[in-house]
Structures are given as C-alpha cells and as structure tokens.
C-alpha cells in the first residue's frame, strides 16, 4: 500500500506581517478583512489552526485549504530560572536543536516609580525599596550566538551560528507572555545576537509586535540595540521606523573600543556616531547610547572627557550599564569610580541614566546570555507570582 502523506505543509503564518499574511492567504479565497482576523488570531492570541468558528467570516473551504498548507512550529522551553529581583530567564530550544535565551523583566507602574523617586529625594524611602510589578518587558534574542565577539560578552564567545527567523523571535515573547501574571508591554532586542545583522527578521518582528491587530506593543516600547552595524543604522534611519535604536559604545575612542569590540575594525566609532547623529536629526529626538561600565578600563574622568568630545552637540541620553562578566576578567566600577565618571559626564552636559542590569545570579544580566542549562528550574506557579508577592511570602 502506498502511504498518503497529504499535501506539503509550507505556509508559516507566524513568520508574516499583516501585509504579507493578507497576500499569502488571498489565494485560498480569504478576503483582506478576514485575513486581518487571522493575523489577530495568530499574533495576538497565539492560536494555531482553524477549527470551525475560530475566525469570523472564514469559509469552510478556505479554512480547509489553509489547514492543508499551514505549519505551526514552536520553540520548546528547556528551562526557566527566576532571580531574587524578579527577572526570569528562559532557555528555549529551536527545531534544529540550538538553544537561545530570553529574559522577562519586571517593571513597576510608572506613577508608583515616580512617587518612589520623590520619596527618595525627600529621604523618606530606602533606595532599594521594591515596587510591585505592573507589567513586563521581554529581552529577546535575535541570533543563535553572535559573530561580533565583544570581549565582555558571553554570547560573543559562542561565535555566530545563525540568525533567528521572525517566528522564532516572536515565539520567545509569546511563550513568556502566556505564562506571565502581568501583561507584556515592551520588547528589547538586547538578548543573544546582533539584531541589525538579522535586520529583516528583527524589523518584521517589531512591526508585528507593534501592529494594533497583533500584540499592540507601542513602537516606542520596542528597543533595538546595535554594536554599530553602520549600513543597517543608515537603512533604519532612511526607513523611518519609530522603534528606539540604541548604540552600544563600549569606549570613547577607536583605539580603546577596538580592544573591547572587534566591530570597530569594520565600522569605526566616529562614522557610527555620525550615523546616530543623523538618526537623531531625522527623528527630531534624542538617541540613546549604551555604555558598559568596566572598572579600571573605560570609566575614568578622562574617558568622560573623551565621551563629551565625541558626543558634543548631539541630542543623546547615555545609559550606563554595569559590566557582568562571569569569567572575572572584567569587573564593575567601584562606587567611587562610577561617581567620579558620572560627575564628570554631568559636568560636561551629557545626560546620564544608570540602567539596572538584573538577574545577575541566574546569568540573565546584560552580556551573560550563553544559552547554557543551569538546573534548578522553577515551578510554573511560582513564576506567575509578582516580585512583591515573592518578597512577602
Ligand atoms: S554584546 Fe551584543 S553584539 Fe557584542 S558579542 Fe554580545 S550579543 Fe554580540
């Protein structure tokens, strides 16, 4: 007897933005208005398949036709680990047996955060007072490993393996949101990989995440970080996206940056900063620059002076992020080093924000994602409780 395998399954709707999905389902007899409902089902609801009545207006014939060609691939969750500060790191396995990580980051209600800041200014609150979680943002991976080999980064030590497809990027957020006790309201492309070396899939994923028919995450709550892929920065600016673009500086001069970030040899710092300057002008807003602060390496008043020169006249916000290096080669700045560095920057008129890089003890902090199984998986019920709950139990 000849086995019957049915028609090949070739259409992955999870890979498609709204315009692509409308075009892809049209040959199956699906009008655009119904295609938009399919998009919402796939990307907002995270549903698969077309059981009767699942999509209003979808005919039985069109549903059967789509069922015969659609595939619904998934990432599998290998491990979830939770840090004391409420950060949760997920380890996923892809269909071709690679592993990637994503991090769920708890955020308080902005009004409560502002009130805490006021109380701290008035000396009425301790600086480490925890606020209840109101929502989450998710730090997403865009590649398996990373070819850019920044010296302070665990992902860079894996080497570049491959870029993730759009659906693999979205699947990270969907899996995390499905288990979360608060809504996911933001996404940051700061996980494994250089997002702008996977430009089409990352920008398509951002477009799907921000689509009002999809997860509807505000474009301004989506950040894409780059180590400085110059042609892609130029392209991003020319295309006029409203997602936040963040450049990781590493050092204020090419000579010092080269030792930390080999990408400097390909696209030198002055040219990359010029591209960000143009991006700020085109967007009519400040751009965000990230600076991994490494004690004894890149955080002295002299470095602050050179940063002031590099960024002169540019509308920027400089995010200072403590280095987290499990190898022990690099250490965070001491409070004294950081204070002197920060004071020198402020004196030069560079707006500075110190960014908290959480989940250090579960290797979820910036620069520590290495897709390694660490054991001690947490129970799902515990995962669903907010940070404040966990503090009071
Ligand atoms: S810091 Fe980013 S760009 Fe650099 S090696 Fe790590 S993942 Fe790649």
XYZ file of C-alpha atoms and ligand atoms in Angstrom:
401
model
C 0.000 0.000 0.000
C 1.282 3.473 -0.866
C 1.181 5.750 2.194
C -0.724 9.010 1.784
C 1.129 11.935 3.305
C -1.296 14.666 2.167
C -0.274 17.988 0.673
C 3.044 19.536 1.815
C 2.805 21.965 4.735
C 4.618 25.034 3.551
C 2.941 28.149 4.897
C 4.065 29.512 8.275
C 1.733 32.393 9.106
C 3.753 33.105 12.265
C 6.510 34.445 10.017
C 4.338 37.038 8.301
C 3.435 40.643 8.989
C -0.068 41.868 8.199
C 0.540 42.802 4.553
C 2.408 39.548 3.897
C -0.306 37.482 5.563
C -3.088 39.184 3.606
C -1.222 38.352 0.380
C -0.413 34.786 1.474
C -3.971 33.777 2.340
C -5.646 35.512 -0.632
C -5.059 32.521 -2.989
C -7.017 30.410 -0.500
C -10.081 32.611 -1.012
C -9.650 34.759 2.110
C -10.661 38.431 1.769
C -8.451 41.109 3.475
C -10.920 41.806 6.308
C -10.934 38.118 7.273
C -7.151 37.947 6.826
C -6.829 40.660 9.482
C -8.776 38.429 11.894
C -6.445 35.556 11.057
C -3.492 37.854 11.807
C -5.008 38.702 15.208
C -5.610 35.023 15.938
C -2.042 34.108 15.047
C -0.097 37.029 16.527
C -2.327 38.470 19.273
C -3.961 35.268 20.535
C -1.062 32.943 19.737
C -3.523 30.371 18.382
C -2.839 27.685 15.797
C -5.108 26.011 13.251
C -8.579 26.873 12.009
C -11.236 24.881 13.874
C -14.843 25.669 12.906
C -15.870 29.141 14.063
C -12.336 30.178 15.048
C -12.235 33.070 12.589
C -15.393 35.007 11.830
C -16.117 35.104 8.093
C -13.654 32.333 7.188
C -15.426 29.860 4.891
C -15.141 26.098 5.474
C -13.397 25.734 2.109
C -10.826 28.452 2.890
C -10.216 27.018 6.371
C -9.673 23.544 4.924
C -7.372 24.915 2.254
C -5.279 26.770 4.852
C -5.209 23.746 7.157
C -3.728 21.704 4.328
C -0.720 24.016 3.844
C -0.053 25.687 7.205
C 2.635 24.615 9.631
C 2.780 25.797 13.255
C 6.342 25.368 14.509
C 7.149 26.132 18.158
C 10.195 26.693 20.313
C 10.330 24.384 23.290
C 11.013 25.779 26.748
C 14.018 23.948 28.214
C 14.381 25.858 31.462
C 13.033 28.826 33.405
C 15.020 30.447 36.195
C 13.981 33.281 38.463
C 16.269 35.754 40.212
C 15.604 37.417 43.558
C 14.936 40.722 41.777
C 12.079 39.154 39.786
C 13.944 38.739 36.498
C 13.129 35.407 34.845
C 15.381 33.824 32.264
C 14.003 31.374 29.713
C 16.102 28.861 27.827
C 14.481 27.782 24.554
C 15.393 25.035 22.078
C 14.879 25.566 18.366
C 13.713 22.925 15.911
C 17.308 22.362 14.782
C 18.482 21.825 18.382
C 20.100 25.194 19.051
C 19.462 26.961 22.333
C 18.669 30.613 22.890
C 17.684 32.713 25.888
C 15.220 35.487 26.639
C 14.599 37.419 29.843
C 11.344 38.587 31.403
C 11.980 41.947 33.063
C 9.529 43.218 35.703
C 8.554 46.881 35.584
C 6.593 48.865 38.166
C 3.729 51.173 37.422
C 5.328 54.420 36.158
C 3.313 56.547 38.596
C 4.429 54.417 41.542
C 8.031 54.673 40.314
C 7.780 58.479 40.108
C 6.279 58.624 43.600
C 9.117 56.457 44.949
C 11.640 58.752 43.317
C 10.027 61.731 45.046
C 10.064 59.950 48.411
C 13.711 59.048 47.921
C 14.536 62.662 47.116
C 12.817 63.656 50.337
C 14.748 60.973 52.226
C 11.556 59.061 53.033
C 12.311 55.821 51.207
C 15.193 53.412 51.004
C 16.818 53.260 47.598
C 16.228 49.521 47.246
C 12.560 49.579 48.182
C 10.824 47.140 45.841
C 7.775 48.256 43.912
C 5.075 45.810 42.869
C 5.325 44.615 39.311
C 2.735 46.143 36.983
C 3.937 44.887 33.612
C 6.825 43.183 31.881
C 9.187 43.868 29.060
C 10.989 40.991 27.366
C 14.619 40.945 26.292
C 14.661 38.933 23.055
C 17.393 37.065 21.214
C 17.774 37.712 17.505
C 20.503 35.197 16.661
C 21.960 31.908 17.898
C 25.313 33.046 19.290
C 26.908 36.191 17.901
C 29.724 36.750 15.447
C 30.737 40.145 16.809
C 32.737 38.736 19.716
C 32.613 41.683 22.096
C 35.217 40.866 24.713
C 32.927 41.381 27.728
C 30.046 39.268 26.384
C 29.299 35.568 26.953
C 27.201 35.361 23.774
C 30.152 36.626 21.759
C 32.227 33.685 22.989
C 29.772 31.271 21.302
C 30.555 32.633 17.850
C 27.952 33.349 15.186
C 25.782 30.282 14.485
C 22.702 31.507 12.661
C 20.060 34.199 12.617
C 16.616 33.515 14.030
C 13.568 33.579 11.817
C 10.806 36.063 12.551
C 8.590 33.420 14.144
C 11.440 32.252 16.399
C 11.851 35.801 17.705
C 8.114 36.207 18.263
C 7.773 32.768 19.851
C 10.043 33.856 22.717
C 7.725 36.702 23.639
C 4.574 34.677 23.082
C 5.712 31.865 25.376
C 6.750 34.301 28.092
C 3.561 36.366 27.847
C 1.416 33.226 28.032
C 2.878 32.388 31.455
C 3.026 35.894 32.875
C 0.842 37.291 35.653
C 1.017 40.813 34.190
C 0.882 41.983 30.577
C 3.989 42.259 28.414
C 4.145 45.880 27.312
C 7.633 46.148 25.854
C 10.340 44.311 23.933
C 14.064 44.960 23.796
C 16.325 43.340 21.226
C 19.292 43.070 23.573
C 19.491 39.324 24.028
C 21.734 36.957 22.118
C 22.984 38.221 18.772
C 23.400 41.483 16.898
C 19.872 42.483 15.821
C 20.975 44.572 12.858
C 22.821 41.590 11.354
C 19.364 39.982 11.193
C 17.716 43.168 10.019
C 14.730 41.894 8.022
C 13.564 39.399 10.635
C 14.069 41.797 13.551
C 12.272 44.704 11.906
C 9.465 42.425 10.737
C 9.126 41.058 14.285
C 8.989 44.628 15.630
C 6.362 45.511 13.026
C 4.220 42.529 14.060
C 4.654 43.249 17.784
C 3.534 46.846 17.322
C 0.626 46.102 14.978
C -2.692 47.192 16.537
C -4.219 43.917 15.255
C -1.387 41.944 16.881
C 0.246 42.203 20.313
C -0.103 46.027 20.012
C 3.094 46.879 21.864
C 3.780 50.580 21.384
C 6.572 51.249 18.874
C 8.339 53.410 21.453
C 8.344 50.478 23.874
C 10.362 48.419 21.386
C 14.132 48.957 21.514
C 16.654 47.609 19.055
C 20.250 47.631 20.204
C 23.287 47.541 17.953
C 27.023 47.321 18.406
C 27.343 49.573 15.348
C 26.378 47.932 12.042
C 26.749 51.129 10.060
C 24.838 50.306 6.828
C 21.915 48.957 8.840
C 21.795 52.086 11.043
C 21.624 54.184 7.876
C 18.895 51.926 6.463
C 16.918 52.033 9.710
C 17.007 55.823 9.652
C 16.041 56.017 5.974
C 13.072 53.704 6.536
C 11.758 55.996 9.277
C 10.975 53.398 11.950
C 9.703 54.593 15.307
C 11.277 51.833 17.358
C 14.044 53.043 19.642
C 17.534 52.455 18.274
C 20.310 52.093 20.845
C 24.008 52.130 20.025
C 26.412 50.352 22.356
C 29.565 52.471 22.599
C 31.974 50.452 24.773
C 34.654 53.133 24.768
C 35.007 56.756 23.692
C 37.886 56.275 21.243
C 38.502 53.855 18.386
C 41.764 52.658 19.925
C 40.145 51.641 23.204
C 36.950 50.381 21.608
C 38.871 48.055 19.294
C 40.163 46.096 22.284
C 36.621 45.531 23.580
C 34.538 45.415 20.405
C 36.153 43.986 17.257
C 33.383 45.513 15.123
C 35.426 48.724 15.432
C 37.733 47.408 12.683
C 34.822 47.179 10.256
C 32.804 50.267 11.171
C 34.818 52.844 13.134
C 33.282 54.715 16.040
C 33.339 58.226 14.514
C 31.364 57.033 11.467
C 28.877 55.096 13.576
C 28.349 58.038 15.931
C 27.867 60.299 12.881
C 25.145 57.915 11.677
C 23.460 58.107 15.080
C 23.754 61.891 14.964
C 21.902 61.813 11.626
C 19.365 59.419 13.120
C 18.704 61.860 15.971
C 18.278 64.713 13.483
C 15.943 62.676 11.253
C 13.826 61.565 14.216
C 13.892 65.005 15.842
C 14.621 63.418 19.182
C 17.417 62.312 21.467
C 19.048 59.000 20.730
C 20.017 56.516 23.378
C 23.573 55.296 23.684
C 24.543 52.426 25.960
C 27.862 52.319 27.777
C 29.015 49.152 29.520
C 30.924 50.477 32.501
C 34.062 48.450 33.269
C 36.061 49.315 36.353
C 39.683 50.227 35.621
C 39.074 50.076 31.859
C 36.653 52.660 30.439
C 35.205 54.688 33.315
C 37.606 57.396 34.416
C 37.135 61.177 34.253
C 39.465 61.091 31.227
C 37.034 58.730 29.455
C 34.183 61.043 30.414
C 36.042 63.965 28.808
C 36.546 61.992 25.598
C 32.883 60.993 25.561
C 31.973 64.658 25.962
C 34.076 65.476 22.898
C 32.684 62.568 20.859
C 29.061 63.456 21.636
C 29.387 67.270 21.532
C 26.272 68.916 20.114
C 24.410 65.617 19.819
C 20.999 65.017 21.384
C 21.691 61.922 23.458
C 20.883 60.037 26.585
C 23.729 57.889 27.875
C 22.706 54.695 29.652
C 25.398 53.407 32.000
C 25.242 49.628 32.476
C 27.476 47.751 34.910
C 29.514 45.046 33.233
C 28.688 41.496 34.317
C 31.463 39.128 33.317
C 31.317 35.581 34.620
C 34.910 34.943 33.566
C 36.146 37.515 36.088
C 38.281 39.342 33.533
C 36.209 42.482 33.809
C 34.753 43.983 36.973
C 32.094 46.647 37.555
C 33.317 50.093 38.564
C 33.531 50.768 42.288
C 31.047 53.316 43.673
C 33.915 55.850 43.792
C 34.940 55.199 40.165
C 31.358 55.343 39.000
C 30.660 58.536 40.955
C 33.697 60.329 39.500
C 32.872 59.146 35.966
C 29.257 60.145 36.265
C 30.013 63.542 37.823
C 32.466 64.298 35.011
C 29.845 63.407 32.385
C 27.174 65.505 34.058
C 29.607 68.438 34.314
C 30.069 68.171 30.544
C 26.324 68.290 29.990
C 25.930 64.624 28.946
C 22.563 63.337 30.237
C 23.249 60.113 32.112
C 20.922 57.353 33.295
C 22.203 54.407 35.277
C 20.499 51.264 33.969
C 19.879 48.315 36.236
C 21.042 45.069 34.677
C 19.131 42.489 36.694
C 19.139 38.766 37.197
C 22.902 38.563 37.647
C 22.790 35.417 39.820
C 20.923 33.499 37.078
C 23.167 34.860 34.309
C 20.353 36.981 32.915
C 22.223 40.291 33.083
C 23.485 42.136 30.008
C 26.399 40.297 28.460
C 25.831 36.979 30.255
C 23.391 35.155 27.968
C 25.141 31.998 26.842
C 22.287 29.507 26.323
C 23.526 27.129 28.983
C 21.307 24.943 31.072
C 21.930 25.774 34.744
C 19.470 23.468 36.549
C 17.089 24.333 39.404
C 14.105 25.028 37.217
C 11.397 26.991 38.996
C 7.806 25.758 39.259
C 5.382 27.496 36.919
C 3.088 28.551 39.767
C 5.965 30.481 41.359
C 6.728 32.120 38.023
C 3.241 33.589 37.893
C 3.637 35.451 41.182
C 4.857 39.005 41.097
C 8.063 40.204 42.711
C 6.255 41.923 45.584
C 4.345 38.703 46.368
C 7.553 36.734 46.475
C 9.061 39.246 48.878
C 6.230 38.978 51.373
C 5.723 35.211 51.343
S 27.417 42.430 23.194
Fe 25.854 42.052 21.608
S 26.958 42.398 19.686
Fe 28.537 42.108 21.257
S 29.014 39.900 21.208
Fe 27.411 40.215 22.758
S 25.478 39.821 21.680
Fe 27.071 40.201 20.123
